[in-house]
Amino acid sequence: MAKFRTPRRRLTRQRSGFNVSGDKKGSTCKLLHTDELHPDQGVISVQANKHAIDLPLLFKRQFSIIGIGYYLKANSKCAITGTIKWSHHGQNNSVDLKPEHIETNDWVKLGSLLEISAHRPHSQIKNVIITLTIATKTPISFFGLICDSIKHPFFIDNDVYDAFLEKTSLYIPEILYIDPTISQLPYSTIIGNSKPLKSVPIVCKSCNRCSRFLPIDILNERNTLSFSNHCVSRAPCQHSAFSTYKIEIGSEIKIPKISNGQLVTSHFGHQLECKVCKKFFVNLPLNPLRDSTQHREDSLRRRAFEVLVGKLLERKWIYHIYRLSKGKEFDVAIWEKFDKKCFNCGTLLNTPNDMNLDHTMPLAYLWPLDETATCLCQTCNSSKSDKFPIDFYPQDKIDKLSKITNLPLATLQSRPINRIAVDELCNKIVWFFDDFLSDKDYQKIRKGKKAADLIVHALHNVINSSGPTTDLLDAYKEKTGKYPTTITIHH
């Protein structure tokens, strides 16, 4: 059997690996208790105080950013409101925090960032009071309340404000660069009552760049909190440093089927560095070093999948077809079908331009964009990425999504590849290699990478992760007696 291999990788430009921080390797963890908070007549309210917070000037500009963050696991729907009060130059200030609505029983990370004008490098705010009010009918698990200013030297010394603003909510509270396992803010329960060390345990994994221990959801690993998954289509992850975490001495909690007292194992694995280190210390420095074509590699493959699926299923562009058949714009119809709100978080989207159209069933698994699309905001669409609905939404959301999109519950609760598209690909295998991949955009080689190779490699990953396995090169050779010349192969 011919074995397809990706071309040689580009030379490494950034320091990476197991010992970047010189401290933690990204393959150790702590198992910690969390607090169990019980409501009183449907309400929990907690309050924390901090005497003073320094305000360093960020991004070489005249302002600072303070933030709060925490992790929460609810057993039922809950709504969270909050305020933060402080005094600055003798004046009292109060800001309402962004309301949050939780509709999942997985761990979620929450928090807010606030910009504060500061004209002196060593200014402070004082008498900081944080109040959180949680409307819930059942107890919640609560962990890692932190509050401070952003003071990492990188954000002080570099004007990366534009990059900082991109999808910032995905990086709260990690962006504060505080280790919640050692710097939790003491709080008191004003309404309701707490039972310290009684709630469900949480696993915090080390980052090999900043050395912090940050939470992962080990019972639902596709619910990525502080670290992205390492292997998804090829799970279970076979890379020991990414999937096996040594428990730090002093962690006495055991999680059945996950921890044996010495190690925590992960099915999908997690990256060695946390999401915020990945963004600012890996991707951000690398991006300017990439030429314009390399920077678009992922989008090129995505567009190739869009075109390929359309041709395999003999579908024309949905926007054109919908306009002709319905007399209405496709994106407007989806936007209105979902009541002009993000289906996941409920954020109001003022116009269709504020919406991100999600495939619902992922394009990576050869599902087309059609009338089953989902209306999401940009943040939720980025979080969902190539996940199946079952790996992103709670069950009640899946039930609702089935009613809105008319997709069967069985489909939304599974992780299928589009077998019709796969069968058509096998039927049209000669056309695929000889015609489709011969496009000049797919034949260009840049830095040792050919786009056609990357497309075939991505197809093999998803096809062979969904069984039964299919070797596209062998299928081509069976029909032609030779291997295709449009890609790079090794026998």
Short mmCIF file of C-alpha atoms in Angstrom, two decimals:
data_model
loop_
_atom_site.label_atom_id
_atom_site.label_comp_id
_atom_site.label_asym_id
_atom_site.label_seq_id
_atom_site.Cartn_x
_atom_site.Cartn_y
_atom_site.Cartn_z
CA MET A 1 0.00 0.00 0.00
CA ALA A 2 1.28 3.45 -0.84
CA LYS A 3 1.67 5.63 2.17
CA PHE A 4 0.93 9.31 1.84
CA ARG A 5 3.24 11.59 3.79
CA THR A 6 3.12 15.31 4.22
CA PRO A 7 6.02 17.20 2.64
CA ARG A 8 8.87 18.38 4.80
CA ARG A 9 7.96 20.98 7.37
CA ARG A 10 9.18 24.56 7.29
CA LEU A 11 12.20 25.30 9.41
CA THR A 12 11.38 26.08 13.04
CA ARG A 13 11.55 29.80 13.68
CA GLN A 14 10.39 29.95 17.29
CA ARG A 15 11.73 28.22 20.34
CA SER A 16 9.30 25.49 21.34
CA GLY A 17 9.17 22.04 22.84
CA PHE A 18 9.20 20.71 26.38
CA ASN A 19 11.53 23.12 28.14
CA VAL A 20 10.63 26.57 26.87
CA SER A 21 9.89 28.01 30.30
CA GLY A 22 12.78 26.24 31.97
CA ASP A 23 10.34 25.10 34.66
CA LYS A 24 7.24 23.14 33.66
CA LYS A 25 7.09 20.90 30.61
CA GLY A 26 3.38 21.11 29.94
CA SER A 27 2.92 17.48 30.99
CA THR A 28 2.25 17.85 34.72
CA CYS A 29 -1.03 18.58 36.48
CA LYS A 30 -2.75 19.25 39.76
CA LEU A 31 -6.03 17.71 40.93
CA LEU A 32 -7.86 20.24 43.07
CA HIS A 33 -11.08 20.55 45.02
CA THR A 34 -13.55 23.29 44.10
CA ASP A 35 -16.14 25.10 46.20
CA GLU A 36 -19.78 24.05 46.11
CA LEU A 37 -22.15 27.03 46.32
CA HIS A 38 -25.80 26.49 47.25
CA PRO A 39 -28.52 29.02 46.35
CA ASP A 40 -30.90 30.67 48.75
CA GLN A 41 -34.30 31.06 47.04
CA GLY A 42 -32.66 30.73 43.64
CA VAL A 43 -29.80 33.19 44.21
CA ILE A 44 -26.10 32.95 45.05
CA SER A 45 -24.09 36.12 45.64
CA VAL A 46 -20.37 36.24 46.37
CA GLN A 47 -18.12 39.18 47.12
CA ALA A 48 -14.36 39.64 47.11
CA ASN A 49 -12.17 42.58 48.09
CA LYS A 50 -8.72 43.66 46.99
CA HIS A 51 -6.88 46.51 48.69
CA ALA A 52 -5.06 47.86 45.63
CA ILE A 53 -4.25 47.04 42.00
CA ASP A 54 -1.29 48.54 40.15
CA LEU A 55 -2.02 50.08 36.74
CA PRO A 56 0.91 49.63 34.35
CA LEU A 57 0.64 51.40 30.99
CA LEU A 58 0.02 48.85 28.24
CA PHE A 59 0.86 48.66 24.53
CA LYS A 60 2.97 51.83 24.87
CA ARG A 61 -0.28 53.75 25.37
CA GLN A 62 -1.92 55.74 28.14
CA PHE A 63 -4.23 53.16 29.66
CA SER A 64 -4.29 50.01 31.74
CA ILE A 65 -6.58 46.99 31.71
CA ILE A 66 -7.98 45.29 34.79
CA GLY A 67 -9.95 42.08 34.72
CA ILE A 68 -11.69 39.43 36.74
CA GLY A 69 -12.08 35.78 35.90
CA TYR A 70 -13.30 32.48 37.32
CA TYR A 71 -14.42 28.97 36.37
CA LEU A 72 -17.91 27.63 36.98
CA LYS A 73 -19.77 24.37 36.53
CA ALA A 74 -23.56 24.49 36.80
CA ASN A 75 -26.06 21.65 37.06
CA SER A 76 -28.81 23.69 35.41
CA LYS A 77 -29.29 26.95 33.54
CA CYS A 78 -28.06 30.00 35.38
CA ALA A 79 -27.65 33.73 34.78
CA ILE A 80 -24.78 35.78 36.17
CA THR A 81 -24.53 39.51 36.74
CA GLY A 82 -21.88 41.44 38.59
CA THR A 83 -20.27 44.74 39.47
CA ILE A 84 -16.77 45.94 40.19
CA LYS A 85 -16.20 49.05 42.31
CA TRP A 86 -13.01 50.94 43.08
CA SER A 87 -11.60 54.32 43.97
CA HIS A 88 -9.13 56.16 41.71
CA HIS A 89 -7.62 59.55 42.50
CA GLY A 90 -10.19 59.99 45.25
CA GLN A 91 -13.18 59.26 43.00
CA ASN A 92 -15.44 56.23 43.40
CA ASN A 93 -16.18 54.19 40.30
CA SER A 94 -18.61 51.36 39.58
CA VAL A 95 -19.03 49.28 36.41
CA ASP A 96 -21.55 46.54 35.67
CA LEU A 97 -19.94 43.41 34.30
CA LYS A 98 -21.21 41.78 31.13
CA PRO A 99 -24.17 39.50 31.94
CA GLU A 100 -23.55 35.79 31.35
CA HIS A 101 -26.06 33.03 30.60
CA ILE A 102 -24.96 29.44 31.18
CA GLU A 103 -26.84 26.59 29.52
CA THR A 104 -24.36 23.75 29.84
CA ASN A 105 -23.32 21.42 32.66
CA ASP A 106 -19.67 21.51 31.56
CA TRP A 107 -17.00 23.73 33.05
CA VAL A 108 -17.06 27.26 31.61
CA LYS A 109 -14.60 30.10 32.02
CA LEU A 110 -16.01 33.57 32.61
CA GLY A 111 -14.78 37.08 33.23
CA SER A 112 -14.49 40.66 32.02
CA LEU A 113 -11.80 43.16 31.08
CA LEU A 114 -12.02 46.91 31.68
CA GLU A 115 -9.81 49.66 30.26
CA ILE A 116 -8.82 52.38 32.74
CA SER A 117 -7.11 55.62 31.76
CA ALA A 118 -3.76 55.94 33.51
CA HIS A 119 -1.34 58.75 32.75
CA ARG A 120 1.35 57.70 35.21
CA PRO A 121 3.25 54.38 35.01
CA HIS A 122 2.80 53.59 38.72
CA SER A 123 -0.81 54.59 39.32
CA GLN A 124 -3.16 52.43 41.41
CA ILE A 125 -6.84 51.81 42.00
CA LYS A 126 -7.82 51.05 45.58
CA ASN A 127 -10.60 49.47 47.62
CA VAL A 128 -11.63 47.13 44.81
CA ILE A 129 -14.91 45.25 45.47
CA ILE A 130 -16.14 42.50 43.14
CA THR A 131 -19.70 41.23 43.48
CA LEU A 132 -21.13 38.33 41.47
CA THR A 133 -24.81 37.37 41.60
CA ILE A 134 -25.80 33.98 40.18
CA ALA A 135 -29.43 33.05 39.56
CA THR A 136 -29.65 29.26 39.74
CA LYS A 137 -31.98 26.60 41.07
CA THR A 138 -29.23 24.09 41.86
CA PRO A 139 -25.76 24.15 43.43
CA ILE A 140 -22.77 25.19 41.33
CA SER A 141 -19.06 24.41 41.45
CA PHE A 142 -16.85 27.49 41.68
CA PHE A 143 -13.09 27.79 41.19
CA GLY A 144 -10.24 30.20 40.59
CA LEU A 145 -11.65 33.67 41.24
CA ILE A 146 -8.95 36.17 40.26
CA CYS A 147 -8.81 39.94 39.84
CA ASP A 148 -5.83 42.05 38.80
CA SER A 149 -4.43 44.24 36.07
CA ILE A 150 -2.66 42.90 33.02
CA LYS A 151 1.00 43.45 33.79
CA HIS A 152 2.90 40.92 31.69
CA PRO A 153 6.03 42.71 30.31
CA PHE A 154 5.16 41.63 26.77
CA PHE A 155 1.98 43.75 26.78
CA ILE A 156 3.79 46.69 28.38
CA ASP A 157 6.73 46.73 25.95
CA ASN A 158 4.99 45.89 22.66
CA ASP A 159 2.25 47.66 20.72
CA VAL A 160 0.14 44.56 20.03
CA TYR A 161 -3.18 46.15 20.89
CA ASP A 162 -4.84 45.17 17.60
CA ALA A 163 -3.89 41.51 18.10
CA PHE A 164 -5.02 41.75 21.73
CA LEU A 165 -8.51 42.81 20.65
CA GLU A 166 -8.97 39.83 18.31
CA LYS A 167 -11.30 37.31 19.95
CA THR A 168 -10.22 38.49 23.39
CA SER A 169 -13.09 36.72 25.14
CA LEU A 170 -11.54 33.36 24.21
CA TYR A 171 -8.55 34.14 26.42
CA ILE A 172 -10.24 35.36 29.61
CA PRO A 173 -9.21 34.79 32.38
CA GLU A 174 -5.87 33.34 31.18
CA ILE A 175 -4.92 36.71 29.65
CA LEU A 176 -4.40 38.07 33.18
CA TYR A 177 -1.40 35.73 33.56
CA ILE A 178 -2.33 34.61 37.06
CA ASP A 179 -2.11 31.02 38.25
CA PRO A 180 -5.54 30.31 39.79
CA THR A 181 -4.17 27.31 41.69
CA ILE A 182 -2.03 29.55 43.90
CA SER A 183 -3.59 33.03 43.62
CA GLN A 184 -7.31 32.60 44.10
CA LEU A 185 -8.97 35.64 45.60
CA PRO A 186 -10.68 34.96 48.96
CA TYR A 187 -14.41 35.65 48.78
CA SER A 188 -17.43 35.55 51.04
CA THR A 189 -20.89 34.20 50.27
CA ILE A 190 -23.42 36.99 50.84
CA ILE A 191 -26.48 35.09 49.65
CA GLY A 192 -26.57 31.31 49.75
CA ASN A 193 -23.91 29.19 51.39
CA SER A 194 -20.66 27.54 50.38
CA LYS A 195 -19.13 24.18 51.18
CA PRO A 196 -15.40 24.49 50.57
CA LEU A 197 -13.64 21.41 49.22
CA LYS A 198 -16.94 19.60 48.67
CA SER A 199 -17.64 20.05 44.99
CA VAL A 200 -16.44 18.21 41.89
CA PRO A 201 -12.67 18.17 41.38
CA ILE A 202 -10.94 20.05 38.60
CA VAL A 203 -7.75 19.18 36.70
CA CYS A 204 -5.24 21.99 36.09
CA LYS A 205 -2.47 21.27 33.57
CA SER A 206 0.85 23.10 33.35
CA CYS A 207 1.85 25.37 30.47
CA ASN A 208 5.38 24.86 29.20
CA ARG A 209 5.80 28.58 28.46
CA CYS A 210 4.31 30.48 31.39
CA SER A 211 4.54 27.58 33.91
CA ARG A 212 1.02 28.26 35.21
CA PHE A 213 -1.43 25.49 36.05
CA LEU A 214 -4.68 26.16 34.21
CA PRO A 215 -7.95 24.18 34.05
CA ILE A 216 -8.86 21.55 31.47
CA ASP A 217 -12.20 19.77 31.32
CA ILE A 218 -10.94 16.20 31.55
CA LEU A 219 -14.47 14.73 31.47
CA ASN A 220 -15.34 16.57 28.26
CA GLU A 221 -12.04 17.30 26.56
CA ARG A 222 -13.57 18.88 23.47
CA ASN A 223 -14.80 21.60 25.80
CA THR A 224 -11.45 23.33 25.59
CA LEU A 225 -10.84 25.74 28.45
CA SER A 226 -7.23 26.89 28.72
CA PHE A 227 -5.56 24.49 26.27
CA SER A 228 -6.47 23.42 22.73
CA ASN A 229 -6.65 19.71 21.91
CA HIS A 230 -3.63 18.05 20.35
CA CYS A 231 -5.17 15.14 18.42
CA VAL A 232 -8.80 15.12 17.30
CA SER A 233 -9.16 13.25 14.01
CA ARG A 234 -6.45 10.79 15.14
CA ALA A 235 -7.64 10.31 18.69
CA PRO A 236 -6.73 8.72 20.98
CA CYS A 237 -3.63 10.88 21.20
CA GLN A 238 -0.53 8.68 21.21
CA HIS A 239 1.94 11.44 22.14
CA SER A 240 2.77 10.85 25.79
CA ALA A 241 3.74 14.41 26.75
CA PHE A 242 0.50 15.73 25.28
CA SER A 243 -1.82 13.05 26.64
CA THR A 244 -0.33 11.86 29.94
CA TYR A 245 0.11 14.30 32.82
CA LYS A 246 2.07 13.49 35.97
CA ILE A 247 0.16 14.53 39.08
CA GLU A 248 2.06 16.96 41.28
CA ILE A 249 2.88 15.79 44.79
CA GLY A 250 0.19 16.88 47.22
CA SER A 251 -2.77 16.20 44.94
CA GLU A 252 -4.80 13.63 46.85
CA ILE A 253 -7.95 13.58 44.74
CA LYS A 254 -8.71 10.65 42.48
CA ILE A 255 -10.99 10.80 39.45
CA PRO A 256 -12.30 7.33 38.47
CA LYS A 257 -11.23 6.13 35.00
CA ILE A 258 -9.13 9.28 34.56
CA SER A 259 -6.58 9.24 37.36
CA ASN A 260 -4.75 6.29 38.88
CA GLY A 261 -3.20 8.39 41.63
CA GLN A 262 -0.02 9.17 39.68
CA LEU A 263 -1.12 10.09 36.17
CA VAL A 264 -4.05 11.75 34.40
CA THR A 265 -4.69 10.51 30.89
CA SER A 266 -6.33 12.45 28.08
CA HIS A 267 -8.09 10.94 25.04
CA PHE A 268 -7.60 13.89 22.68
CA GLY A 269 -4.47 15.29 24.34
CA HIS A 270 -3.78 18.97 24.96
CA GLN A 271 -1.20 21.39 23.60
CA LEU A 272 1.86 21.99 25.76
CA GLU A 273 1.27 25.73 25.89
CA CYS A 274 -1.91 27.46 27.03
CA LYS A 275 -4.09 29.26 24.49
CA VAL A 276 -2.86 32.73 25.38
CA CYS A 277 0.82 31.75 25.17
CA LYS A 278 0.07 30.01 21.88
CA LYS A 279 -1.49 33.18 20.50
CA PHE A 280 1.01 35.78 21.66
CA PHE A 281 4.28 33.88 21.92
CA VAL A 282 3.94 31.38 19.07
CA ASN A 283 1.46 32.54 16.44
CA LEU A 284 1.90 36.31 16.74
CA PRO A 285 5.71 36.25 16.26
CA LEU A 286 5.40 33.71 13.45
CA ASN A 287 2.71 35.47 11.43
CA PRO A 288 4.87 38.35 10.17
CA LEU A 289 7.50 35.80 9.06
CA ARG A 290 5.08 33.95 6.82
CA ASP A 291 4.59 35.02 3.24
CA SER A 292 1.07 35.89 2.15
CA THR A 293 0.39 32.48 0.62
CA GLN A 294 1.59 30.53 3.66
CA HIS A 295 -0.60 32.73 5.83
CA ARG A 296 -3.60 31.60 3.78
CA GLU A 297 -2.86 27.86 3.78
CA ASP A 298 -5.75 26.97 6.06
CA SER A 299 -8.22 29.15 4.19
CA LEU A 300 -7.03 27.68 0.86
CA ARG A 301 -7.69 24.16 2.09
CA ARG A 302 -11.07 25.22 3.44
CA ARG A 303 -12.04 26.78 0.11
CA ALA A 304 -10.84 23.63 -1.66
CA PHE A 305 -13.13 21.54 0.56
CA GLU A 306 -16.05 23.87 -0.17
CA VAL A 307 -15.53 23.53 -3.93
CA LEU A 308 -14.85 19.79 -3.75
CA VAL A 309 -17.98 19.02 -1.73
CA GLY A 310 -20.06 21.12 -4.11
CA LYS A 311 -18.77 19.23 -7.14
CA LEU A 312 -19.06 15.79 -5.53
CA LEU A 313 -22.66 16.42 -4.49
CA GLU A 314 -23.40 18.39 -7.68
CA ARG A 315 -24.54 21.38 -5.67
CA LYS A 316 -24.35 24.94 -6.90
CA TRP A 317 -23.47 27.88 -4.67
CA ILE A 318 -26.16 28.02 -1.98
CA TYR A 319 -26.46 31.82 -2.08
CA HIS A 320 -27.27 31.78 -5.81
CA ILE A 321 -29.65 28.81 -5.60
CA TYR A 322 -31.50 30.21 -2.60
CA ARG A 323 -31.95 33.60 -4.23
CA LEU A 324 -33.39 31.99 -7.37
CA SER A 325 -35.63 29.49 -5.61
CA LYS A 326 -36.80 31.52 -2.60
CA GLY A 327 -36.42 35.09 -3.81
CA LYS A 328 -34.50 35.90 -0.65
CA GLU A 329 -30.89 36.15 0.48
CA PHE A 330 -29.63 32.95 2.11
CA ASP A 331 -27.79 34.63 4.98
CA VAL A 332 -30.82 36.78 5.81
CA ALA A 333 -33.02 33.68 5.95
CA ILE A 334 -30.68 31.89 8.40
CA TRP A 335 -30.34 35.04 10.51
CA GLU A 336 -34.10 35.37 10.80
CA LYS A 337 -34.61 31.64 11.38
CA PHE A 338 -32.49 31.94 14.54
CA ASP A 339 -34.34 35.09 15.71
CA LYS A 340 -31.36 37.30 14.83
CA LYS A 341 -29.38 35.86 17.76
CA CYS A 342 -26.33 33.68 18.17
CA PHE A 343 -27.74 30.21 18.73
CA ASN A 344 -25.05 29.34 21.26
CA CYS A 345 -24.73 32.38 23.54
CA GLY A 346 -27.89 34.31 22.66
CA THR A 347 -26.09 37.52 21.70
CA LEU A 348 -28.29 39.79 19.58
CA LEU A 349 -26.86 40.20 16.06
CA ASN A 350 -28.06 43.50 14.68
CA THR A 351 -27.56 42.63 11.00
CA PRO A 352 -26.75 39.49 8.98
CA ASN A 353 -23.25 40.92 8.60
CA ASP A 354 -22.74 40.42 12.33
CA MET A 355 -23.48 36.70 11.93
CA ASN A 356 -21.05 33.89 11.22
CA LEU A 357 -22.68 31.09 9.23
CA ASP A 358 -21.73 27.76 10.73
CA HIS A 359 -21.98 24.53 8.72
CA THR A 360 -23.60 22.83 11.77
CA MET A 361 -22.13 19.52 10.56
CA PRO A 362 -18.47 20.41 9.92
CA LEU A 363 -17.09 21.11 6.46
CA ALA A 364 -13.92 19.25 7.48
CA TYR A 365 -16.02 16.06 7.38
CA LEU A 366 -17.39 16.94 3.91
CA TRP A 367 -20.74 18.41 4.97
CA PRO A 368 -21.89 21.26 2.71
CA LEU A 369 -23.18 24.68 3.67
CA ASP A 370 -26.95 24.48 3.14
CA GLU A 371 -30.25 25.36 4.77
CA THR A 372 -29.22 23.45 7.91
CA ALA A 373 -26.64 26.16 8.71
CA THR A 374 -26.50 27.69 12.18
CA CYS A 375 -26.37 31.38 13.10
CA LEU A 376 -23.45 32.08 15.45
CA CYS A 377 -21.52 35.12 16.58
CA GLN A 378 -17.87 35.33 15.65
CA THR A 379 -16.63 34.22 19.07
CA CYS A 380 -18.87 31.13 19.24
CA ASN A 381 -18.11 30.23 15.63
CA SER A 382 -14.39 30.34 16.39
CA SER A 383 -14.91 28.19 19.47
CA LYS A 384 -16.97 25.62 17.57
CA SER A 385 -14.48 25.49 14.68
CA ASP A 386 -14.61 21.95 13.21
CA LYS A 387 -16.41 20.40 16.18
CA PHE A 388 -19.50 18.28 15.72
CA PRO A 389 -22.63 19.58 17.51
CA ILE A 390 -22.39 16.74 20.06
CA ASP A 391 -18.94 18.03 21.06
CA PHE A 392 -20.01 21.66 21.41
CA TYR A 393 -23.64 21.96 22.54
CA PRO A 394 -25.41 20.57 25.62
CA GLN A 395 -28.27 18.13 25.02
CA ASP A 396 -31.06 20.70 25.32
CA LYS A 397 -29.34 22.84 22.69
CA ILE A 398 -29.03 19.84 20.39
CA ASP A 399 -32.75 19.13 20.79
CA LYS A 400 -33.53 22.73 19.89
CA LEU A 401 -31.07 22.73 16.97
CA SER A 402 -32.75 19.64 15.55
CA LYS A 403 -36.11 21.41 15.52
CA ILE A 404 -34.74 24.56 13.91
CA THR A 405 -32.59 22.91 11.24
CA ASN A 406 -34.67 19.74 10.70
CA LEU A 407 -31.52 17.67 11.09
CA PRO A 408 -32.30 14.34 12.81
CA LEU A 409 -31.29 14.04 16.45
CA ALA A 410 -29.34 10.89 15.58
CA THR A 411 -27.20 12.92 13.17
CA LEU A 412 -26.57 15.74 15.63
CA GLN A 413 -25.68 13.25 18.38
CA SER A 414 -23.07 11.45 16.28
CA ARG A 415 -19.81 12.26 14.52
CA PRO A 416 -20.35 10.99 10.97
CA ILE A 417 -18.42 11.86 7.87
CA ASN A 418 -20.59 12.54 4.84
CA ARG A 419 -20.46 9.02 3.36
CA ILE A 420 -22.28 10.14 0.20
CA ALA A 421 -19.46 12.60 -0.50
CA VAL A 422 -16.84 9.93 0.29
CA ASP A 423 -18.50 7.43 -2.05
CA GLU A 424 -18.66 10.03 -4.80
CA LEU A 425 -15.01 10.87 -4.21
CA CYS A 426 -14.10 7.22 -4.71
CA ASN A 427 -16.27 7.03 -7.84
CA LYS A 428 -14.62 10.16 -9.23
CA ILE A 429 -11.14 9.41 -7.95
CA VAL A 430 -9.45 9.85 -11.33
CA TRP A 431 -11.16 13.19 -11.86
CA PHE A 432 -10.18 14.24 -8.34
CA PHE A 433 -6.46 13.64 -8.81
CA ASP A 434 -6.09 14.43 -12.51
CA ASP A 435 -8.47 17.37 -12.86
CA PHE A 436 -9.42 18.87 -9.51
CA LEU A 437 -5.93 18.80 -7.97
CA SER A 438 -4.27 19.94 -11.20
CA ASP A 439 -5.52 23.48 -10.56
CA LYS A 440 -2.54 25.82 -10.56
CA ASP A 441 -3.34 27.06 -7.04
CA TYR A 442 -3.11 23.51 -5.72
CA GLN A 443 0.10 22.69 -7.60
CA LYS A 444 2.24 25.51 -6.30
CA ILE A 445 5.00 24.53 -3.88
CA ARG A 446 5.96 27.01 -1.22
CA LYS A 447 8.52 26.31 1.46
CA GLY A 448 8.40 22.61 0.62
CA LYS A 449 4.61 22.36 0.82
CA LYS A 450 2.28 21.63 -2.07
CA ALA A 451 -1.35 22.60 -1.54
CA ALA A 452 -2.56 19.41 -3.28
CA ASP A 453 -0.60 17.32 -0.78
CA LEU A 454 -2.18 19.17 2.12
CA ILE A 455 -5.68 18.67 0.72
CA VAL A 456 -5.19 14.92 0.30
CA HIS A 457 -3.58 14.63 3.71
CA ALA A 458 -6.56 16.40 5.32
CA LEU A 459 -8.99 14.14 3.46
CA HIS A 460 -7.15 11.02 4.60
CA ASN A 461 -7.27 12.24 8.20
CA VAL A 462 -11.04 12.68 8.32
CA ILE A 463 -11.91 9.65 6.16
CA ASN A 464 -9.75 7.27 8.15
CA SER A 465 -10.90 8.68 11.49
CA SER A 466 -14.52 7.88 10.63
CA GLY A 467 -14.18 4.32 9.24
CA PRO A 468 -14.22 2.34 7.13
CA THR A 469 -10.76 3.42 6.00
CA THR A 470 -10.11 4.34 2.39
CA ASP A 471 -6.73 4.87 0.77
CA LEU A 472 -7.28 7.40 -2.00
CA LEU A 473 -3.96 6.62 -3.66
CA ASP A 474 -4.72 2.92 -3.86
CA ALA A 475 -8.18 3.70 -5.22
CA TYR A 476 -6.60 5.78 -7.96
CA LYS A 477 -4.00 3.13 -8.77
CA GLU A 478 -6.65 0.42 -8.92
CA LYS A 479 -8.36 2.32 -11.72
CA THR A 480 -5.34 3.62 -13.60
CA GLY A 481 -2.52 1.21 -12.80
CA LYS A 482 -0.28 4.03 -11.54
CA TYR A 483 -0.03 6.63 -8.83
CA PRO A 484 -1.17 10.21 -9.43
CA THR A 485 1.38 12.79 -10.48
CA THR A 486 -0.47 15.75 -8.99
CA ILE A 487 0.71 15.00 -5.44
CA THR A 488 3.85 13.90 -3.64
CA ILE A 489 3.86 10.26 -2.47
CA HIS A 490 6.32 7.84 -0.90
CA HIS A 491 6.13 4.12 -1.55
#
